[in-house]
Tab-separated table of C-alpha atoms in Angstrom:
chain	number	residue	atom	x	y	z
X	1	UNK	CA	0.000	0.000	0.000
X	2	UNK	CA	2.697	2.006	1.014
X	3	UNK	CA	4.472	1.745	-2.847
X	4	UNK	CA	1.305	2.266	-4.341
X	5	UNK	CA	0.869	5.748	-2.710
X	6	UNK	CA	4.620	6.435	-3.203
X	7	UNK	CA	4.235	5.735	-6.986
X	8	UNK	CA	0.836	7.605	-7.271
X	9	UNK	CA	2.365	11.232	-5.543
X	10	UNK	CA	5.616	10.532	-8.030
X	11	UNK	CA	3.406	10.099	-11.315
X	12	UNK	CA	0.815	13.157	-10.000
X	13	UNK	CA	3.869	15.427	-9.691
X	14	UNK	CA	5.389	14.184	-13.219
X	15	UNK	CA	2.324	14.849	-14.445
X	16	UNK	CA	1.401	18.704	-12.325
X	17	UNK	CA	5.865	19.196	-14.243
X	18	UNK	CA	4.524	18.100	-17.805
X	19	UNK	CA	1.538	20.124	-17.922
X	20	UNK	CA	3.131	23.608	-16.813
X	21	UNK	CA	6.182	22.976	-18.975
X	22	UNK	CA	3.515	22.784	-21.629
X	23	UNK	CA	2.118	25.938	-20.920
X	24	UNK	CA	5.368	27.950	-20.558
X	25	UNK	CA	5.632	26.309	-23.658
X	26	UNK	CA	2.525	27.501	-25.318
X	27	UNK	CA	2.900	30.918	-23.987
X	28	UNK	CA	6.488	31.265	-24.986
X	29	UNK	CA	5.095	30.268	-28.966
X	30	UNK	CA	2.451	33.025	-28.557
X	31	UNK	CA	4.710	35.596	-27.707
X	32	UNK	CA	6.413	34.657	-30.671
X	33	UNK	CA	3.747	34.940	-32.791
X	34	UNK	CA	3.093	38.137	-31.916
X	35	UNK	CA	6.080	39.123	-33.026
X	36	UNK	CA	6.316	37.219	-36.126
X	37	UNK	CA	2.931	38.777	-37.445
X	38	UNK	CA	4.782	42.339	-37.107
X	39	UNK	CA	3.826	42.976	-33.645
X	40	UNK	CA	1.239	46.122	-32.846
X	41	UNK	CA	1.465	48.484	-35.669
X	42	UNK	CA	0.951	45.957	-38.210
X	43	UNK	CA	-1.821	44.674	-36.703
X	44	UNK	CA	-3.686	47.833	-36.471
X	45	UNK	CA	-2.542	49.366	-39.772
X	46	UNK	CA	-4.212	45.886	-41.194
X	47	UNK	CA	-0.582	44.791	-42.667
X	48	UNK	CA	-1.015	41.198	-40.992
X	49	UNK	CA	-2.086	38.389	-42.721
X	50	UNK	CA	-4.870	35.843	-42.885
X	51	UNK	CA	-2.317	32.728	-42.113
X	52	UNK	CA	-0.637	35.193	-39.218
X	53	UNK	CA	-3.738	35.551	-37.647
X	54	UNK	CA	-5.081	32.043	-37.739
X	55	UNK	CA	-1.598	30.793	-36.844
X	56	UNK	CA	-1.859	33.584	-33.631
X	57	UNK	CA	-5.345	32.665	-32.684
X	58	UNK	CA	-4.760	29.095	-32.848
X	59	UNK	CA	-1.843	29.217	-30.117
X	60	UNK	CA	-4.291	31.508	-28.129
X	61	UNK	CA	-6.570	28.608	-27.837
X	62	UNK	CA	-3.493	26.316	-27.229
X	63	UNK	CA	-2.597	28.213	-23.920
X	64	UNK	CA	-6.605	28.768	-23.029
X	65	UNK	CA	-7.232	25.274	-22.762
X	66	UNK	CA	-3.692	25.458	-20.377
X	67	UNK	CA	-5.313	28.140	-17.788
X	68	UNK	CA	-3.668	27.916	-14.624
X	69	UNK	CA	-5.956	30.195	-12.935
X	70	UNK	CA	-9.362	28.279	-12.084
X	71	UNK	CA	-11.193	31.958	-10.593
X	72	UNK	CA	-9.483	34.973	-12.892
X	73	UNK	CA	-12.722	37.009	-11.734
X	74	UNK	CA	-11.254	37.553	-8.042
X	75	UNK	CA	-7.336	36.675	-8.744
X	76	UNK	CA	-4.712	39.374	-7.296
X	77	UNK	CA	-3.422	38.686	-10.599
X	78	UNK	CA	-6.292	40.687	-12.121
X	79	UNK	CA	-4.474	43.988	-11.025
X	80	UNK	CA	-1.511	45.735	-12.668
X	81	UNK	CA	-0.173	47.631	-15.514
X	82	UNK	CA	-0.596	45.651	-18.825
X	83	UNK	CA	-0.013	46.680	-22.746
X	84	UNK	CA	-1.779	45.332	-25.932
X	85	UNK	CA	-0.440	43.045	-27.564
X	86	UNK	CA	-3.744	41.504	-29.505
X	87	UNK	CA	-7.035	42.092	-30.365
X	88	UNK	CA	-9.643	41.004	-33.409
X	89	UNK	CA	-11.550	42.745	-35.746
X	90	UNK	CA	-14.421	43.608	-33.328
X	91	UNK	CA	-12.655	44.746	-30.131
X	92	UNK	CA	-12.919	48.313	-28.764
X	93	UNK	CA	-8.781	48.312	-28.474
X	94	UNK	CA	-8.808	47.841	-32.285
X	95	UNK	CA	-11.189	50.380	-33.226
X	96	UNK	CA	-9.395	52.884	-30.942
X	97	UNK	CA	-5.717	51.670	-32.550
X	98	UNK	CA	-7.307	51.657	-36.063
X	99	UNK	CA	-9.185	55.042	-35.862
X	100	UNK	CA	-5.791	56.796	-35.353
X	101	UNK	CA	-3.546	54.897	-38.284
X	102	UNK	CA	-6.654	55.628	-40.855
X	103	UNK	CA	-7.005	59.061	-40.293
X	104	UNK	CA	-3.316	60.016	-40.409
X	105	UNK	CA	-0.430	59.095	-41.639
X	106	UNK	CA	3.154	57.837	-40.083
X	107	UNK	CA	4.599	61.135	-40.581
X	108	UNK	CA	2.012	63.092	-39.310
X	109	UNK	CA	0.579	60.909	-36.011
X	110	UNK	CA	1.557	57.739	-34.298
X	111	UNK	CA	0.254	55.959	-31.386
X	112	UNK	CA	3.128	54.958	-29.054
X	113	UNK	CA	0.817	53.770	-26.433
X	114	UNK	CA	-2.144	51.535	-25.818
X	115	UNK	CA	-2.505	50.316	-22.155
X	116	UNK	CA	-4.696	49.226	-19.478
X	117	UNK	CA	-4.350	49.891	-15.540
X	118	UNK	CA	-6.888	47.807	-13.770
X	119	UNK	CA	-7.000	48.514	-9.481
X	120	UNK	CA	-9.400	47.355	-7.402
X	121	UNK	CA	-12.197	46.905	-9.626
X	122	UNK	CA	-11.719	50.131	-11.597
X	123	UNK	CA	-9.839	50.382	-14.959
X	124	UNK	CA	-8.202	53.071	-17.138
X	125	UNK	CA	-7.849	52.767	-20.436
X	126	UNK	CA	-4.934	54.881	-21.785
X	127	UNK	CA	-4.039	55.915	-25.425
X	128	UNK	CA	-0.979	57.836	-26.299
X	129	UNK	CA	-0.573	59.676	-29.707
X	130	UNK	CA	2.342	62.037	-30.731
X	131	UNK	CA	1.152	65.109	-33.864
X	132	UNK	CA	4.382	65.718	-35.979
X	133	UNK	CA	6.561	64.028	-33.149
X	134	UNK	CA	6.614	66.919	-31.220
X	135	UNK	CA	2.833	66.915	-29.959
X	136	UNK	CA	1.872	64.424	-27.287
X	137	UNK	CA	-1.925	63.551	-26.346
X	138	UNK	CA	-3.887	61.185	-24.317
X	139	UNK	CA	-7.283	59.962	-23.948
X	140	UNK	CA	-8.155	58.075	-20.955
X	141	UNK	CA	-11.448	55.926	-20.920
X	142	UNK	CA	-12.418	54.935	-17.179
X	143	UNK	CA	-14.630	51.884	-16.799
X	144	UNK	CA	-16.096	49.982	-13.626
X	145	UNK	CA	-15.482	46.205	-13.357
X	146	UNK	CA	-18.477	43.673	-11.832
X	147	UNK	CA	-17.903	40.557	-10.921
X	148	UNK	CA	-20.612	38.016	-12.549
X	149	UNK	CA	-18.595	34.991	-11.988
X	150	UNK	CA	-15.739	32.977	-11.968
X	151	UNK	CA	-15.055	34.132	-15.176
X	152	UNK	CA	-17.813	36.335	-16.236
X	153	UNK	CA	-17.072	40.595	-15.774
X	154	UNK	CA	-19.263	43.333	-16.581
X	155	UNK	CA	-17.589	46.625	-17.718
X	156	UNK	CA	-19.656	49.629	-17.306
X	157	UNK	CA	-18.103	52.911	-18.902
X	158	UNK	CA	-17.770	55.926	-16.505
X	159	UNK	CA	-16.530	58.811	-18.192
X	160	UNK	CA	-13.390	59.893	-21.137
X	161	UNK	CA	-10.445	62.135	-20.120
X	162	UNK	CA	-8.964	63.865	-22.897
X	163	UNK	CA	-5.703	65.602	-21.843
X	164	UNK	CA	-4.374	69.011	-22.939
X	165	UNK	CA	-1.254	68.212	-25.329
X	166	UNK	CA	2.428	68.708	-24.417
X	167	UNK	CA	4.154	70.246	-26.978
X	168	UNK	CA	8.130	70.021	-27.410
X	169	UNK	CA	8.939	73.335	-28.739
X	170	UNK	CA	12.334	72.248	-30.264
X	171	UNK	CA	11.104	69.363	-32.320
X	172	UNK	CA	8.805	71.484	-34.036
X	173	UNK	CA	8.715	71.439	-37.548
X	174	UNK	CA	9.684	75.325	-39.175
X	175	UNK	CA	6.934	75.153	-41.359
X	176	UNK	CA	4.477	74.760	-38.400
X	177	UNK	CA	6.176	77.008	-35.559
X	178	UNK	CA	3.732	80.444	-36.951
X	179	UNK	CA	0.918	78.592	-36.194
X	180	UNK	CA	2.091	77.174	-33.182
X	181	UNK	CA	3.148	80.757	-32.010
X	182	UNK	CA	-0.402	82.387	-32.971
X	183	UNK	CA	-2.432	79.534	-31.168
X	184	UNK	CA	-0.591	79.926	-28.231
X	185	UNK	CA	-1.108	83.413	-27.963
X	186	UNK	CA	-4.499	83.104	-29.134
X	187	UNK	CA	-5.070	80.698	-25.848
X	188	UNK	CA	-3.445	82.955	-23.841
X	189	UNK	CA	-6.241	85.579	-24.142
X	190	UNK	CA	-8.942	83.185	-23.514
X	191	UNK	CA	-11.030	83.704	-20.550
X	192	UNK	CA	-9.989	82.188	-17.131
X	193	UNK	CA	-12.453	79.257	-17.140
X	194	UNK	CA	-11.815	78.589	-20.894
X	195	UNK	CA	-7.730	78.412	-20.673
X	196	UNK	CA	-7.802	76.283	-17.631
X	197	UNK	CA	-10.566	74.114	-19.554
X	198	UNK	CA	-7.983	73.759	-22.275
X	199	UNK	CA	-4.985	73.960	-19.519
X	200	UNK	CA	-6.334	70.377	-17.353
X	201	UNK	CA	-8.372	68.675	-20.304
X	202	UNK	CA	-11.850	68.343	-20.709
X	203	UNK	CA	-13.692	65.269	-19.443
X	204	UNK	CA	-17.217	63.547	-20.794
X	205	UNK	CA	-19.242	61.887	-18.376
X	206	UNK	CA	-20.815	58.701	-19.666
X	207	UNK	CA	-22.765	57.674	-15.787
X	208	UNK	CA	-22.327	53.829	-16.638
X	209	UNK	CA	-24.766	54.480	-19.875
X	210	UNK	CA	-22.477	52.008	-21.560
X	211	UNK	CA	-21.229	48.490	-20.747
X	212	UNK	CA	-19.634	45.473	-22.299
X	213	UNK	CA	-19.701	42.199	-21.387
X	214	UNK	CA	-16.236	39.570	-21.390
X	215	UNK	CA	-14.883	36.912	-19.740
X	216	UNK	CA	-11.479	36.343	-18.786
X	217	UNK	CA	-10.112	32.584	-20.761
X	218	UNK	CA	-6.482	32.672	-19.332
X	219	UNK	CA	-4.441	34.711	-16.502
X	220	UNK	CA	-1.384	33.635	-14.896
X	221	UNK	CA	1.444	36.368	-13.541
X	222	UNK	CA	2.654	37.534	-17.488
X	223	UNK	CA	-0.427	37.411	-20.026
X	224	UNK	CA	-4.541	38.503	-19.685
X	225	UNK	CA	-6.459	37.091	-22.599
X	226	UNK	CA	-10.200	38.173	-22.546
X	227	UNK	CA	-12.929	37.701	-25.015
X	228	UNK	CA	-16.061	39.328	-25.651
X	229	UNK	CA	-19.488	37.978	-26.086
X	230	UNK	CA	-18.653	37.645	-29.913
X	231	UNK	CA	-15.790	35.843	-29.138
X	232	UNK	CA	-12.806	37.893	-30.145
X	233	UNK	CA	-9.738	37.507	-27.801
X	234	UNK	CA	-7.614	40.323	-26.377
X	235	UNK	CA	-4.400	39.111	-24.971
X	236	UNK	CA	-2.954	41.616	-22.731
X	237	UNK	CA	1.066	41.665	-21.100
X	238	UNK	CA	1.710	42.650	-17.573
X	239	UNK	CA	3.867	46.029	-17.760
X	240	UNK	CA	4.776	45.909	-13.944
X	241	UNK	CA	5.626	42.911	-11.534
X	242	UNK	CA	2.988	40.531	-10.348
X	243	UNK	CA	1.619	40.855	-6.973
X	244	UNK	CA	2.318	37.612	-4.870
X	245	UNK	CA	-0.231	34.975	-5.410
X	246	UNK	CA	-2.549	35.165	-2.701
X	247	UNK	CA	-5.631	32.615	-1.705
X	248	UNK	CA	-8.763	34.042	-3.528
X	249	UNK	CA	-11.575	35.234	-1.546
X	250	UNK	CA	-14.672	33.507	-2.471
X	251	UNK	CA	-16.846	35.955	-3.903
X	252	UNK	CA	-20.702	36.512	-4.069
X	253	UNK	CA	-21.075	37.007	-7.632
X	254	UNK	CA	-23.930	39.498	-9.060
X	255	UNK	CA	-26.599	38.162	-11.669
């Protein structure tokens, strides 16, 4: 009896090594992926191929199925700093992305930055685009997060930030610095309330009118993949470190 539970533990913990050296595995071939499909710019300048993004979304499933996170709802993982790396055709990430790249070209406006920060149930969505490399902007979209259960969230919109652009005076392109000059003195004789409108950003309530629903298929301490009630994955890499893993509090979940 006593070799028989001896063998069991042995071939349990061969088996617990083979499965997570076939996740690392599976997530290490995502990442790669990624990169091999030309990373975030090609995705959202539509430069990425049909066979990239089957062969992308196929290894997304591959690591799914590998989950090692049984409650991502309520996970300490859940919090942090994390960047796009993926999204589909139908995601509010790509639209965002996509909207800039369509409207302007390379030389004239970029997006460096496309990130999430999600704390304690609340979540700011934060886009960064540079005018003429010299002009920097960003849009914030805050959301509220509900847990619906162990993998169900509800996302409820609470208001946009738009931020007053920082300019860099010196990378300025000649041709542009008389306009420059004549806006900023044409801001400087705005009223008070107006200039410091223009000075902090101007912000548009949206009082939860809006929501989206998602679950969360995969978290672990390096990569978020979510998918909306369509379907279409986001996958999602932590910017900051991970928080120690914790024991999950057992959550009553809302209907």
């Amino acid at each position: 009896m006593v070799r028989a539970m001896v063998q069991q533990a042995v071939q349990g913990s061969s088996a617990a090594y083979a499965k997570e050296m076939e996740r690392l595995s599976a997530k290490e071939s995502l990442l790669l992926a990624f990169k091999d499909a030309g990373g975030f710019e090609a995705l959202v300048t539509g430069k990425t191929t049909d066979m990239q993004r089957i062969d992308v979304n196929e290894r997304i499933v591959s690591l799914e199925r590998l989950n090692p996170t049984p409650r991502p709802t309520t996970s300490p993982y859940l919090d942090g700093r994390w960047n796009f790396e993926w999204f589909g055709s139908g995601s509010s990430g790509f639209f965002a992305a996509r909207f800039v790249f369509e409207r302007f070209p390379p030389a004239l406006a970029s997006l460096s930055k496309l990130g999430v920060v999600i704390k304690d149930g609340y979540v700011n969505i934060e886009a960064n685009v540079k005018f003429f490399n010299s002009i920097e902007s960003k849009a914030i979209l805050s959301t509220k997060l509900s847990v619906e259960g162990p993998l169900r969230m509800k996302e409820e919109y609470i208001e946009g930030i738009i931020k007053s652009p920082k300019i860099n005076e010196e990378t300025i392109p000649p041709q542009l610095r008389g306009t420059f000059d004549q806006a900023a003195s044409t801001i400087q004789q705005l009223p008070d309330p107006i200039r410091d409108a223009v000075a902090t950003g101007f912000k548009v309530p949206l009082g939860g009118t809006f929501y989206r629903l998602f679950m969360i298929s995969y978290l672990d301490d390096e990569i978020l993949i979510t998918r909306d009630t369509a379907g279409v994955p986001e996958v999602l890499t932590r910017l900051d470190p991970a928080p120690s893993p914790l024991i999950e509090p057992v959550t009553d979940y809302e209907s």
